[in-house]
C-alpha cells in the first residue's frame, strides 16, 4: 500500500513574517485534526523561510521541502544553494523540475537528473515534476513528452535510490489556471508513468513509487482525483496558501 502524500508549493509567495504566520496556522490545524494514517504532509516555502518553518513544525506531522536545489556540492555559484544546505536548514524534500523552472529558467530534464542525484545523495526526497504543455496535449504528444522528461530526469538513479523519488505529474495547462485534467485524463497518464517505471526498475519499485497529481487541485475536486488507482496524492500550489483549503485537500486523501 502506498501512503498518500500531499505537498504544498508556496512558490514565490509570503515574506518571512507571513511565512511564519502561515506555517503556524497550518501546524495548528494539523495538530487538532490530523488522524493517524492520514497522508504524509510536506510544505515547501521559499528558501528564505525554510529554516524557520522547519523549526516551527518540529514535533508535528509536517515536513518541509525546498523548491529548487543546485546540482553541485559547493563552490562559486552565486545565488544558489546546495542539497546539504537545504538539509541543514531542516528540509527533507525538494521539488525538482517544476514547469515554471523549466519554462522561466530553462531547466532541462538533463539538468534535473543532476539535481535529483545531488539531492538524493543528501538523502532528500525529490518531488520530480513532469508534464506537457497545452500545445503538446492538443497535438497528442503528451505521452512522448512525459516519457522523455521521465527517462532523462531519472538518468543515473539506481533502484535503491528510487525510494527517495516521488513523481509529480503536472500538466502545464492545469497549473494556476483553474482547469484540472479530468480524473480519467490524469489516471491515464499516471498509469503510463507507472508503466515506464516498471520497465526501467521492475514491478516492485513501480508499485511502491508515489505519483502525485498537480494542477488546480482544490478541496472540491481533490477527492475524485485522489480516488484514482494510480494517483497517490497531490502537489498543491494556490490552495496550499489557504490553510483550511490545504487541510481539506489533505483530508480528501483519506
Ligand atoms: P496550482 O499549482 O495548484 O496553483 O495549479 C500547482 C503547482 O504548480 O505545483
PDB file of C-alpha atoms and ligand atoms in Angstrom:
ATOM      1  CA  UNK A   1       0.000   0.000   0.000  1.00  0.00           C
ATOM      2  CA  UNK A   2       1.402   3.381  -0.981  1.00  0.00           C
ATOM      3  CA  UNK A   3       0.904   6.076   1.628  1.00  0.00           C
ATOM      4  CA  UNK A   4      -0.615   9.178   0.097  1.00  0.00           C
ATOM      5  CA  UNK A   5       1.376  12.395   0.119  1.00  0.00           C
ATOM      6  CA  UNK A   6       0.123  15.961  -0.148  1.00  0.00           C
ATOM      7  CA  UNK A   7       2.715  18.669  -0.739  1.00  0.00           C
ATOM      8  CA  UNK A   8       2.115  22.418  -0.747  1.00  0.00           C
ATOM      9  CA  UNK A   9       4.198  24.543  -3.103  1.00  0.00           C
ATOM     10  CA  UNK A  10       4.149  28.152  -1.926  1.00  0.00           C
ATOM     11  CA  UNK A  11       6.186  29.305  -4.949  1.00  0.00           C
ATOM     12  CA  UNK A  12       7.391  32.913  -4.575  1.00  0.00           C
ATOM     13  CA  UNK A  13       4.731  33.930  -2.089  1.00  0.00           C
ATOM     14  CA  UNK A  14       4.945  35.166   1.522  1.00  0.00           C
ATOM     15  CA  UNK A  15       7.745  37.106   3.152  1.00  0.00           C
ATOM     16  CA  UNK A  16       9.404  35.751   6.262  1.00  0.00           C
ATOM     17  CA  UNK A  17       6.853  37.060   8.755  1.00  0.00           C
ATOM     18  CA  UNK A  18       3.939  35.934   6.595  1.00  0.00           C
ATOM     19  CA  UNK A  19       5.521  32.516   6.112  1.00  0.00           C
ATOM     20  CA  UNK A  20       5.883  32.039   9.840  1.00  0.00           C
ATOM     21  CA  UNK A  21       2.252  33.013  10.381  1.00  0.00           C
ATOM     22  CA  UNK A  22       1.068  30.673   7.625  1.00  0.00           C
ATOM     23  CA  UNK A  23       3.062  27.652   8.758  1.00  0.00           C
ATOM     24  CA  UNK A  24       1.923  28.252  12.343  1.00  0.00           C
ATOM     25  CA  UNK A  25      -1.697  28.280  11.231  1.00  0.00           C
ATOM     26  CA  UNK A  26      -1.279  25.084   9.211  1.00  0.00           C
ATOM     27  CA  UNK A  27       0.508  23.452  12.124  1.00  0.00           C
ATOM     28  CA  UNK A  28      -2.410  24.318  14.426  1.00  0.00           C
ATOM     29  CA  UNK A  29      -4.991  22.723  12.130  1.00  0.00           C
ATOM     30  CA  UNK A  30      -2.836  19.642  11.639  1.00  0.00           C
ATOM     31  CA  UNK A  31      -2.277  19.325  15.387  1.00  0.00           C
ATOM     32  CA  UNK A  32      -6.025  19.433  16.071  1.00  0.00           C
ATOM     33  CA  UNK A  33      -7.339  17.436  13.164  1.00  0.00           C
ATOM     34  CA  UNK A  34      -4.671  15.103  11.820  1.00  0.00           C
ATOM     35  CA  UNK A  35      -5.554  11.448  12.128  1.00  0.00           C
ATOM     36  CA  UNK A  36      -3.159   8.578  12.210  1.00  0.00           C
ATOM     37  CA  UNK A  37      -2.788   7.152   8.709  1.00  0.00           C
ATOM     38  CA  UNK A  38      -3.595  10.493   7.100  1.00  0.00           C
ATOM     39  CA  UNK A  39      -1.482  11.479   4.118  1.00  0.00           C
ATOM     40  CA  UNK A  40       2.107  12.484   4.584  1.00  0.00           C
ATOM     41  CA  UNK A  41       2.310  16.278   4.563  1.00  0.00           C
ATOM     42  CA  UNK A  42       5.095  18.368   3.044  1.00  0.00           C
ATOM     43  CA  UNK A  43       5.131  22.166   2.899  1.00  0.00           C
ATOM     44  CA  UNK A  44       7.555  23.922   0.529  1.00  0.00           C
ATOM     45  CA  UNK A  45       8.039  27.575   1.473  1.00  0.00           C
ATOM     46  CA  UNK A  46      10.585  29.884  -0.128  1.00  0.00           C
ATOM     47  CA  UNK A  47      14.221  29.116   0.633  1.00  0.00           C
ATOM     48  CA  UNK A  48      14.274  32.199   2.810  1.00  0.00           C
ATOM     49  CA  UNK A  49      11.669  30.735   5.137  1.00  0.00           C
ATOM     50  CA  UNK A  50      12.897  27.136   5.149  1.00  0.00           C
ATOM     51  CA  UNK A  51      14.884  27.114   8.367  1.00  0.00           C
ATOM     52  CA  UNK A  52      12.342  28.970  10.458  1.00  0.00           C
ATOM     53  CA  UNK A  53       9.472  26.918   9.034  1.00  0.00           C
ATOM     54  CA  UNK A  54      11.332  23.709   9.849  1.00  0.00           C
ATOM     55  CA  UNK A  55      11.776  24.888  13.437  1.00  0.00           C
ATOM     56  CA  UNK A  56       8.111  25.817  13.727  1.00  0.00           C
ATOM     57  CA  UNK A  57       6.912  22.369  12.629  1.00  0.00           C
ATOM     58  CA  UNK A  58       9.285  20.385  14.821  1.00  0.00           C
ATOM     59  CA  UNK A  59       7.439  17.547  16.532  1.00  0.00           C
ATOM     60  CA  UNK A  60       4.444  17.841  14.175  1.00  0.00           C
ATOM     61  CA  UNK A  61       3.378  15.727  11.209  1.00  0.00           C
ATOM     62  CA  UNK A  62       4.528  18.401   8.769  1.00  0.00           C
ATOM     63  CA  UNK A  63       7.732  18.006   6.807  1.00  0.00           C
ATOM     64  CA  UNK A  64       9.484  20.805   4.979  1.00  0.00           C
ATOM     65  CA  UNK A  65      10.620  20.878   1.365  1.00  0.00           C
ATOM     66  CA  UNK A  66      12.547  23.287  -0.840  1.00  0.00           C
ATOM     67  CA  UNK A  67      11.538  24.364  -4.332  1.00  0.00           C
ATOM     68  CA  UNK A  68      14.918  24.046  -6.046  1.00  0.00           C
ATOM     69  CA  UNK A  69      18.499  22.925  -5.445  1.00  0.00           C
ATOM     70  CA  UNK A  70      21.831  23.378  -7.181  1.00  0.00           C
ATOM     71  CA  UNK A  71      23.388  20.231  -8.606  1.00  0.00           C
ATOM     72  CA  UNK A  72      26.875  20.966  -7.220  1.00  0.00           C
ATOM     73  CA  UNK A  73      28.077  20.097  -3.754  1.00  0.00           C
ATOM     74  CA  UNK A  74      29.512  23.547  -3.094  1.00  0.00           C
ATOM     75  CA  UNK A  75      31.534  26.244  -4.797  1.00  0.00           C
ATOM     76  CA  UNK A  76      31.412  29.571  -6.558  1.00  0.00           C
ATOM     77  CA  UNK A  77      27.750  29.567  -7.634  1.00  0.00           C
ATOM     78  CA  UNK A  78      26.436  32.929  -6.546  1.00  0.00           C
ATOM     79  CA  UNK A  79      22.793  32.927  -5.604  1.00  0.00           C
ATOM     80  CA  UNK A  80      22.457  29.157  -5.373  1.00  0.00           C
ATOM     81  CA  UNK A  81      22.056  26.649  -2.534  1.00  0.00           C
ATOM     82  CA  UNK A  82      23.186  23.057  -2.234  1.00  0.00           C
ATOM     83  CA  UNK A  83      21.393  19.950  -1.059  1.00  0.00           C
ATOM     84  CA  UNK A  84      23.441  19.828   2.127  1.00  0.00           C
ATOM     85  CA  UNK A  85      22.455  23.438   2.892  1.00  0.00           C
ATOM     86  CA  UNK A  86      18.792  22.540   2.459  1.00  0.00           C
ATOM     87  CA  UNK A  87      19.216  19.552   4.693  1.00  0.00           C
ATOM     88  CA  UNK A  88      20.971  21.611   7.354  1.00  0.00           C
ATOM     89  CA  UNK A  89      18.046  24.050   7.278  1.00  0.00           C
ATOM     90  CA  UNK A  90      15.669  21.190   8.073  1.00  0.00           C
ATOM     91  CA  UNK A  91      14.352  20.301   4.626  1.00  0.00           C
ATOM     92  CA  UNK A  92      13.586  16.658   3.933  1.00  0.00           C
ATOM     93  CA  UNK A  93      12.167  17.128   0.438  1.00  0.00           C
ATOM     94  CA  UNK A  94      12.840  19.209  -2.654  1.00  0.00           C
ATOM     95  CA  UNK A  95      10.748  19.934  -5.734  1.00  0.00           C
ATOM     96  CA  UNK A  96      12.767  19.435  -8.908  1.00  0.00           C
ATOM     97  CA  UNK A  97      11.856  20.253 -12.496  1.00  0.00           C
ATOM     98  CA  UNK A  98       8.715  22.242 -11.788  1.00  0.00           C
ATOM     99  CA  UNK A  99       7.322  23.514 -15.097  1.00  0.00           C
ATOM    100  CA  UNK A 100       7.891  27.120 -14.012  1.00  0.00           C
ATOM    101  CA  UNK A 101      11.597  26.376 -13.620  1.00  0.00           C
ATOM    102  CA  UNK A 102      11.671  24.570 -16.953  1.00  0.00           C
ATOM    103  CA  UNK A 103       9.873  27.479 -18.613  1.00  0.00           C
ATOM    104  CA  UNK A 104      11.452  30.574 -17.000  1.00  0.00           C
ATOM    105  CA  UNK A 105      14.902  29.284 -16.028  1.00  0.00           C
ATOM    106  CA  UNK A 106      15.487  26.933 -18.947  1.00  0.00           C
ATOM    107  CA  UNK A 107      15.856  23.883 -16.752  1.00  0.00           C
ATOM    108  CA  UNK A 108      16.190  20.800 -18.893  1.00  0.00           C
ATOM    109  CA  UNK A 109      15.485  17.228 -17.888  1.00  0.00           C
ATOM    110  CA  UNK A 110      19.233  16.567 -18.103  1.00  0.00           C
ATOM    111  CA  UNK A 111      19.855  19.336 -15.563  1.00  0.00           C
ATOM    112  CA  UNK A 112      17.080  17.879 -13.402  1.00  0.00           C
ATOM    113  CA  UNK A 113      18.839  14.493 -13.414  1.00  0.00           C
ATOM    114  CA  UNK A 114      21.910  16.121 -11.858  1.00  0.00           C
ATOM    115  CA  UNK A 115      19.772  17.916  -9.301  1.00  0.00           C
ATOM    116  CA  UNK A 116      17.927  14.699  -8.488  1.00  0.00           C
ATOM    117  CA  UNK A 117      21.267  12.936  -7.934  1.00  0.00           C
ATOM    118  CA  UNK A 118      22.632  15.740  -5.757  1.00  0.00           C
ATOM    119  CA  UNK A 119      19.501  15.840  -3.601  1.00  0.00           C
ATOM    120  CA  UNK A 120      19.306  12.072  -3.156  1.00  0.00           C
ATOM    121  CA  UNK A 121      22.993  11.979  -2.204  1.00  0.00           C
ATOM    122  CA  UNK A 122      21.983  14.083   0.818  1.00  0.00           C
ATOM    123  CA  UNK A 123      19.037  11.770   1.473  1.00  0.00           C
ATOM    124  CA  UNK A 124      16.465  14.337   0.483  1.00  0.00           C
ATOM    125  CA  UNK A 125      13.325  13.011  -1.178  1.00  0.00           C
ATOM    126  CA  UNK A 126      12.803  14.574  -4.575  1.00  0.00           C
ATOM    127  CA  UNK A 127       9.419  15.529  -5.972  1.00  0.00           C
ATOM    128  CA  UNK A 128      10.337  15.295  -9.628  1.00  0.00           C
ATOM    129  CA  UNK A 129       7.814  17.105 -11.830  1.00  0.00           C
ATOM    130  CA  UNK A 130       6.850  16.187 -15.365  1.00  0.00           C
ATOM    131  CA  UNK A 131       4.011  17.381 -17.569  1.00  0.00           C
ATOM    132  CA  UNK A 132       3.063  18.547 -21.028  1.00  0.00           C
ATOM    133  CA  UNK A 133       2.021  21.963 -22.327  1.00  0.00           C
ATOM    134  CA  UNK A 134      -1.385  22.649 -23.816  1.00  0.00           C
ATOM    135  CA  UNK A 135       0.075  22.606 -27.307  1.00  0.00           C
ATOM    136  CA  UNK A 136       1.695  19.226 -26.681  1.00  0.00           C
ATOM    137  CA  UNK A 137      -1.551  17.828 -25.310  1.00  0.00           C
ATOM    138  CA  UNK A 138      -3.561  19.141 -28.243  1.00  0.00           C
ATOM    139  CA  UNK A 139      -1.161  17.651 -30.750  1.00  0.00           C
ATOM    140  CA  UNK A 140      -1.285  14.365 -28.893  1.00  0.00           C
ATOM    141  CA  UNK A 141       2.404  14.416 -27.989  1.00  0.00           C
ATOM    142  CA  UNK A 142       1.900  14.285 -24.229  1.00  0.00           C
ATOM    143  CA  UNK A 143       2.962  10.675 -23.747  1.00  0.00           C
ATOM    144  CA  UNK A 144       6.200  11.243 -25.681  1.00  0.00           C
ATOM    145  CA  UNK A 145       6.982  14.417 -23.760  1.00  0.00           C
ATOM    146  CA  UNK A 146       6.402  12.786 -20.392  1.00  0.00           C
ATOM    147  CA  UNK A 147       8.424   9.714 -21.351  1.00  0.00           C
ATOM    148  CA  UNK A 148      11.329  11.920 -22.374  1.00  0.00           C
ATOM    149  CA  UNK A 149      11.178  14.012 -19.184  1.00  0.00           C
ATOM    150  CA  UNK A 150      10.988  10.907 -17.056  1.00  0.00           C
ATOM    151  CA  UNK A 151      13.749   8.960 -18.759  1.00  0.00           C
ATOM    152  CA  UNK A 152      16.164  11.890 -18.853  1.00  0.00           C
ATOM    153  CA  UNK A 153      15.347  13.122 -15.364  1.00  0.00           C
ATOM    154  CA  UNK A 154      15.862   9.717 -13.788  1.00  0.00           C
ATOM    155  CA  UNK A 155      19.085   9.041 -15.683  1.00  0.00           C
ATOM    156  CA  UNK A 156      21.657   7.585 -13.311  1.00  0.00           C
ATOM    157  CA  UNK A 157      19.183   6.993 -10.462  1.00  0.00           C
ATOM    158  CA  UNK A 158      19.598   3.453  -9.137  1.00  0.00           C
ATOM    159  CA  UNK A 159      16.858   1.123  -7.917  1.00  0.00           C
ATOM    160  CA  UNK A 160      17.921   1.750  -4.313  1.00  0.00           C
ATOM    161  CA  UNK A 161      17.744   5.483  -4.849  1.00  0.00           C
ATOM    162  CA  UNK A 162      14.179   5.249  -6.127  1.00  0.00           C
ATOM    163  CA  UNK A 163      12.967   5.082  -2.512  1.00  0.00           C
ATOM    164  CA  UNK A 164      13.867   8.805  -2.444  1.00  0.00           C
ATOM    165  CA  UNK A 165      11.878   9.648  -5.557  1.00  0.00           C
ATOM    166  CA  UNK A 166       8.286  10.842  -5.828  1.00  0.00           C
ATOM    167  CA  UNK A 167       6.966  11.783  -9.263  1.00  0.00           C
ATOM    168  CA  UNK A 168       4.550  14.674  -9.744  1.00  0.00           C
ATOM    169  CA  UNK A 169       2.505  14.800 -12.925  1.00  0.00           C
ATOM    170  CA  UNK A 170       1.535  18.400 -13.562  1.00  0.00           C
ATOM    171  CA  UNK A 171       0.003  19.230 -16.930  1.00  0.00           C
ATOM    172  CA  UNK A 172       1.237  22.772 -17.555  1.00  0.00           C
ATOM    173  CA  UNK A 173      -2.166  23.852 -18.846  1.00  0.00           C
ATOM    174  CA  UNK A 174      -3.724  22.987 -15.491  1.00  0.00           C
ATOM    175  CA  UNK A 175      -1.309  24.911 -13.267  1.00  0.00           C
ATOM    176  CA  UNK A 176      -2.818  28.024 -11.740  1.00  0.00           C
ATOM    177  CA  UNK A 177      -5.465  28.125 -14.453  1.00  0.00           C
ATOM    178  CA  UNK A 178      -8.387  26.634 -12.583  1.00  0.00           C
ATOM    179  CA  UNK A 179      -8.506  23.902 -15.245  1.00  0.00           C
ATOM    180  CA  UNK A 180      -7.790  20.439 -13.964  1.00  0.00           C
ATOM    181  CA  UNK A 181      -7.182  17.377 -16.009  1.00  0.00           C
ATOM    182  CA  UNK A 182     -10.232  15.163 -15.681  1.00  0.00           C
ATOM    183  CA  UNK A 183      -9.641  12.332 -13.268  1.00  0.00           C
ATOM    184  CA  UNK A 184      -9.622   9.941 -16.251  1.00  0.00           C
ATOM    185  CA  UNK A 185      -7.023  12.011 -18.106  1.00  0.00           C
ATOM    186  CA  UNK A 186      -4.851  12.156 -15.002  1.00  0.00           C
ATOM    187  CA  UNK A 187      -5.238   8.451 -14.235  1.00  0.00           C
ATOM    188  CA  UNK A 188      -4.297   7.585 -17.812  1.00  0.00           C
ATOM    189  CA  UNK A 189      -1.018   9.483 -17.530  1.00  0.00           C
ATOM    190  CA  UNK A 190      -0.281   8.182 -14.022  1.00  0.00           C
ATOM    191  CA  UNK A 191      -0.726   4.593 -15.208  1.00  0.00           C
ATOM    192  CA  UNK A 192       1.556   5.373 -18.143  1.00  0.00           C
ATOM    193  CA  UNK A 193       4.235   6.774 -15.802  1.00  0.00           C
ATOM    194  CA  UNK A 194       3.981   3.735 -13.536  1.00  0.00           C
ATOM    195  CA  UNK A 195       4.421   1.524 -16.592  1.00  0.00           C
ATOM    196  CA  UNK A 196       7.571   3.404 -17.594  1.00  0.00           C
ATOM    197  CA  UNK A 197       8.970   2.989 -14.093  1.00  0.00           C
ATOM    198  CA  UNK A 198       8.136  -0.686 -14.215  1.00  0.00           C
ATOM    199  CA  UNK A 199      10.005  -1.167 -17.471  1.00  0.00           C
ATOM    200  CA  UNK A 200      13.069   0.548 -16.049  1.00  0.00           C
ATOM    201  CA  UNK A 201      13.041  -0.635 -12.425  1.00  0.00           C
ATOM    202  CA  UNK A 202      10.668  -3.603 -12.244  1.00  0.00           C
ATOM    203  CA  UNK A 203       7.263  -4.189 -10.734  1.00  0.00           C
ATOM    204  CA  UNK A 204       8.107  -3.834  -7.034  1.00  0.00           C
ATOM    205  CA  UNK A 205       9.554  -0.375  -7.411  1.00  0.00           C
ATOM    206  CA  UNK A 206       6.803   0.693  -9.817  1.00  0.00           C
ATOM    207  CA  UNK A 207       4.218  -0.306  -7.259  1.00  0.00           C
ATOM    208  CA  UNK A 208       5.907   1.499  -4.412  1.00  0.00           C
ATOM    209  CA  UNK A 209       6.697   4.814  -6.145  1.00  0.00           C
ATOM    210  CA  UNK A 210       4.224   7.558  -5.395  1.00  0.00           C
ATOM    211  CA  UNK A 211       2.908   9.606  -8.295  1.00  0.00           C
ATOM    212  CA  UNK A 212       1.252  12.887  -7.319  1.00  0.00           C
ATOM    213  CA  UNK A 213      -1.086  14.941  -9.445  1.00  0.00           C
ATOM    214  CA  UNK A 214      -0.724  18.724  -9.574  1.00  0.00           C
ATOM    215  CA  UNK A 215      -2.643  21.478 -11.325  1.00  0.00           C
ATOM    216  CA  UNK A 216      -5.556  23.393  -9.805  1.00  0.00           C
ATOM    217  CA  UNK A 217      -6.264  20.814  -7.094  1.00  0.00           C
ATOM    218  CA  UNK A 218      -8.872  22.314  -4.750  1.00  0.00           C
ATOM    219  CA  UNK A 219     -10.974  20.982  -1.874  1.00  0.00           C
ATOM    220  CA  UNK A 220     -13.890  20.324  -4.226  1.00  0.00           C
ATOM    221  CA  UNK A 221     -12.033  18.231  -6.798  1.00  0.00           C
ATOM    222  CA  UNK A 222      -9.365  16.556  -4.651  1.00  0.00           C
ATOM    223  CA  UNK A 223     -11.404  13.562  -3.581  1.00  0.00           C
ATOM    224  CA  UNK A 224     -12.210  12.461  -7.082  1.00  0.00           C
ATOM    225  CA  UNK A 225      -8.641  12.939  -8.285  1.00  0.00           C
ATOM    226  CA  UNK A 226      -7.103  11.136  -5.297  1.00  0.00           C
ATOM    227  CA  UNK A 227      -9.608   8.319  -5.716  1.00  0.00           C
ATOM    228  CA  UNK A 228      -7.915   7.122  -8.907  1.00  0.00           C
ATOM    229  CA  UNK A 229      -5.868   3.933  -8.523  1.00  0.00           C
ATOM    230  CA  UNK A 230      -2.536   5.396  -9.656  1.00  0.00           C
ATOM    231  CA  UNK A 231      -2.852   8.824  -8.041  1.00  0.00           C
ATOM    232  CA  UNK A 232      -1.071   8.892  -4.699  1.00  0.00           C
ATOM    233  CA  UNK A 233      -1.725  12.448  -3.588  1.00  0.00           C
ATOM    234  CA  UNK A 234      -1.106  15.931  -4.885  1.00  0.00           C
ATOM    235  CA  UNK A 235       1.255  18.837  -5.368  1.00  0.00           C
ATOM    236  CA  UNK A 236      -0.778  21.876  -4.466  1.00  0.00           C
ATOM    237  CA  UNK A 237       0.013  25.456  -5.461  1.00  0.00           C
ATOM    238  CA  UNK A 238      -2.613  28.160  -4.901  1.00  0.00           C
ATOM    239  CA  UNK A 239      -4.753  26.207  -2.430  1.00  0.00           C
ATOM    240  CA  UNK A 240      -1.743  25.445  -0.221  1.00  0.00           C
ATOM    241  CA  UNK A 241      -1.613  29.132   0.750  1.00  0.00           C
ATOM    242  CA  UNK A 242      -5.027  28.812   2.377  1.00  0.00           C
ATOM    243  CA  UNK A 243      -4.645  26.673   5.498  1.00  0.00           C
ATOM    244  CA  UNK A 244      -8.238  25.462   5.626  1.00  0.00           C
ATOM    245  CA  UNK A 245      -8.304  24.551   1.934  1.00  0.00           C
ATOM    246  CA  UNK A 246      -4.931  22.840   2.228  1.00  0.00           C
ATOM    247  CA  UNK A 247      -6.150  20.722   5.101  1.00  0.00           C
ATOM    248  CA  UNK A 248      -9.389  19.873   3.289  1.00  0.00           C
ATOM    249  CA  UNK A 249      -7.227  18.562   0.446  1.00  0.00           C
ATOM    250  CA  UNK A 250      -5.151  16.528   2.918  1.00  0.00           C
ATOM    251  CA  UNK A 251      -8.402  15.085   4.274  1.00  0.00           C
ATOM    252  CA  UNK A 252      -9.534  14.221   0.752  1.00  0.00           C
ATOM    253  CA  UNK A 253      -6.613  11.811   0.564  1.00  0.00           C
ATOM    254  CA  UNK A 254      -8.130   9.736   3.413  1.00  0.00           C
TER     255      UNK A 254
HETATM  256  P1  LIG B   1      -1.775  25.149  -8.675  1.00  0.00           P
HETATM  257  O1  LIG B   1      -0.199  24.870  -8.797  1.00  0.00           O
HETATM  258  O2  LIG B   1      -2.309  24.187  -7.651  1.00  0.00           O
HETATM  259  O3  LIG B   1      -1.883  26.589  -8.234  1.00  0.00           O
HETATM  260  O4  LIG B   1      -2.356  24.917 -10.022  1.00  0.00           O
HETATM  261  C1  LIG B   1       0.317  23.573  -8.766  1.00  0.00           C
HETATM  262  C2  LIG B   1       1.823  23.615  -8.893  1.00  0.00           C
HETATM  263  O5  LIG B   1       2.338  24.453  -9.649  1.00  0.00           O
HETATM  264  O6  LIG B   1       2.533  22.838  -8.248  1.00  0.00           O
END
